[in-house]
Amino acid sequence: MACQGLAKGETTNTLKAESESLKAKLEEERAKLHDVELHQVAEKIDALGQFVMKTRRTLKGHGNKVLCMDWCRDKRRIVSSSQDGKVIVWDAYTTNKEHAVTMPCTWVMACAYAPSGCAVACGGLDNKCSVYPLSLDKNENLAAKKKSVAMHTNYLSSCSFTNSDMQILTSSGDGTCALWDVESGQLLQSFHGHSADVLSLDLAPSETGNTFVSGGCDKKANVWDMRSGQNVQSFETHESDINNVKYYPSGDAFATGSDDATCRLYDLRADREVAIYSKDSIIFGASSVDFSLSGRLLFAGYNDYTINVWDVLKGTRVAILFGHENRVSTVRVSPDGTAFCSGSWDNTLRIWA
């Protein structure tokens, strides 16, 4: 189709107009199915009571902005990466540093823990994703065992292991996402469909799930099939860059955080946006979002140094958490749901519970 020339009487302008009218028709059909708002359905549900969350631990050790963090499945260890080029593995309970790696570049924007807990992946302005195996020997030189897995043509913005240590999914400022084999470094599948930098990705939660969602500077959130490489769903209602995407625990919906100062919830089965989390008093962008284990709460980190906690069903804000002294760059709930960790440009990470 793309290779064929223009038919008689066709110009790029007429084709553009045709695609716009088709888009409008699609929106009309979508709107016909839209009978009720999420917060209306949730009216009968009891409101959440007061809950107190405090900083229980503060992790200090990075010399510059903390850009990314991830929990290990053991519910205890954390990996974090920073603008100073350091990647640190922490014991969140004792706040001890267990491993530290200095990357060859600054701005390490992505880091991820392997499902087995035996390796971490990271990358950033070096356009690469590197995997470091972790060992129990504290004195071992991790850098010597580094494996370069992924190569992009622009910065690495996010990375995530699939359900095994053997494959890794990356997103990049080159506008693509890609699936790589960790052992060989081979590209298994690439995902083209964003028209600008891809800033975030998240894998569907089920063990069998073969989909993931990505968000980027083109204001779009795209859902992909990992096996075919096809973009299966696309949502474009944000008014600015989408900084972060996160699946709802059931896998039937996902949330986004954006520079337009809103977070939004998209339902995959209804194929539409079902909720907006915003207030007139919130004017700074949301950099990171994550759900509580039940899916009832949405934690969102903002560029005004706060973390807002939203009631997902009712669309109301139930708490606002202060503590960081610069913008919050990452928020992640622990695998057992008992706490969450936030990373900030104030060089620290905080564990809240």
PDB file of C-alpha atoms in Angstrom, residues 5 14 17-18 29 60 68 88 108 110 127 136 149 161 170-171 175 190 209 217 233 258 264 278 284 324 341 346 350:
ATOM      1  CA  GLY A   5       1.942   5.669  -6.266  1.00  0.00           C
ATOM      2  CA  THR A  14      -7.103  14.798  -0.434  1.00  0.00           C
ATOM      3  CA  ALA A  17      -8.570  14.971   4.400  1.00  0.00           C
ATOM      4  CA  GLU A  18      -9.859  11.424   3.856  1.00  0.00           C
ATOM      5  CA  GLU A  29     -18.615   5.134  16.561  1.00  0.00           C
ATOM      6  CA  LYS A  60      20.958   8.532  50.101  1.00  0.00           C
ATOM      7  CA  CYS A  68      14.673   5.568  37.464  1.00  0.00           C
ATOM      8  CA  ILE A  88      23.026   1.306  42.798  1.00  0.00           C
ATOM      9  CA  VAL A 108      21.171   6.677  33.102  1.00  0.00           C
ATOM     10  CA  ALA A 110      16.415   3.414  32.546  1.00  0.00           C
ATOM     11  CA  ASN A 127      21.886   4.545  23.397  1.00  0.00           C
ATOM     12  CA  LEU A 136      26.927 -12.581  46.267  1.00  0.00           C
ATOM     13  CA  VAL A 149      22.264  -6.169  24.752  1.00  0.00           C
ATOM     14  CA  PHE A 161      12.636  -7.739  31.262  1.00  0.00           C
ATOM     15  CA  THR A 170      13.422  -1.318  25.413  1.00  0.00           C
ATOM     16  CA  SER A 171      12.022   2.049  24.371  1.00  0.00           C
ATOM     17  CA  GLY A 175      10.743   6.637  18.317  1.00  0.00           C
ATOM     18  CA  SER A 190      10.918  -3.947  16.597  1.00  0.00           C
ATOM     19  CA  GLY A 209       0.449 -11.647  28.264  1.00  0.00           C
ATOM     20  CA  CYS A 217       6.272  12.738  23.014  1.00  0.00           C
ATOM     21  CA  GLN A 233      -4.643  -0.096  19.938  1.00  0.00           C
ATOM     22  CA  SER A 258       1.591  13.489  31.227  1.00  0.00           C
ATOM     23  CA  ARG A 264      -5.689   9.323  32.634  1.00  0.00           C
ATOM     24  CA  SER A 278      -6.682  16.301  37.565  1.00  0.00           C
ATOM     25  CA  PHE A 284       2.846  20.754  36.899  1.00  0.00           C
ATOM     26  CA  HIS A 324      10.962  15.457  48.263  1.00  0.00           C
ATOM     27  CA  CYS A 341       9.321   3.890  46.521  1.00  0.00           C
ATOM     28  CA  ASP A 346      16.792  15.814  45.054  1.00  0.00           C
ATOM     29  CA  ARG A 350      12.087   7.453  49.707  1.00  0.00           C
TER      30      ARG A 350
END
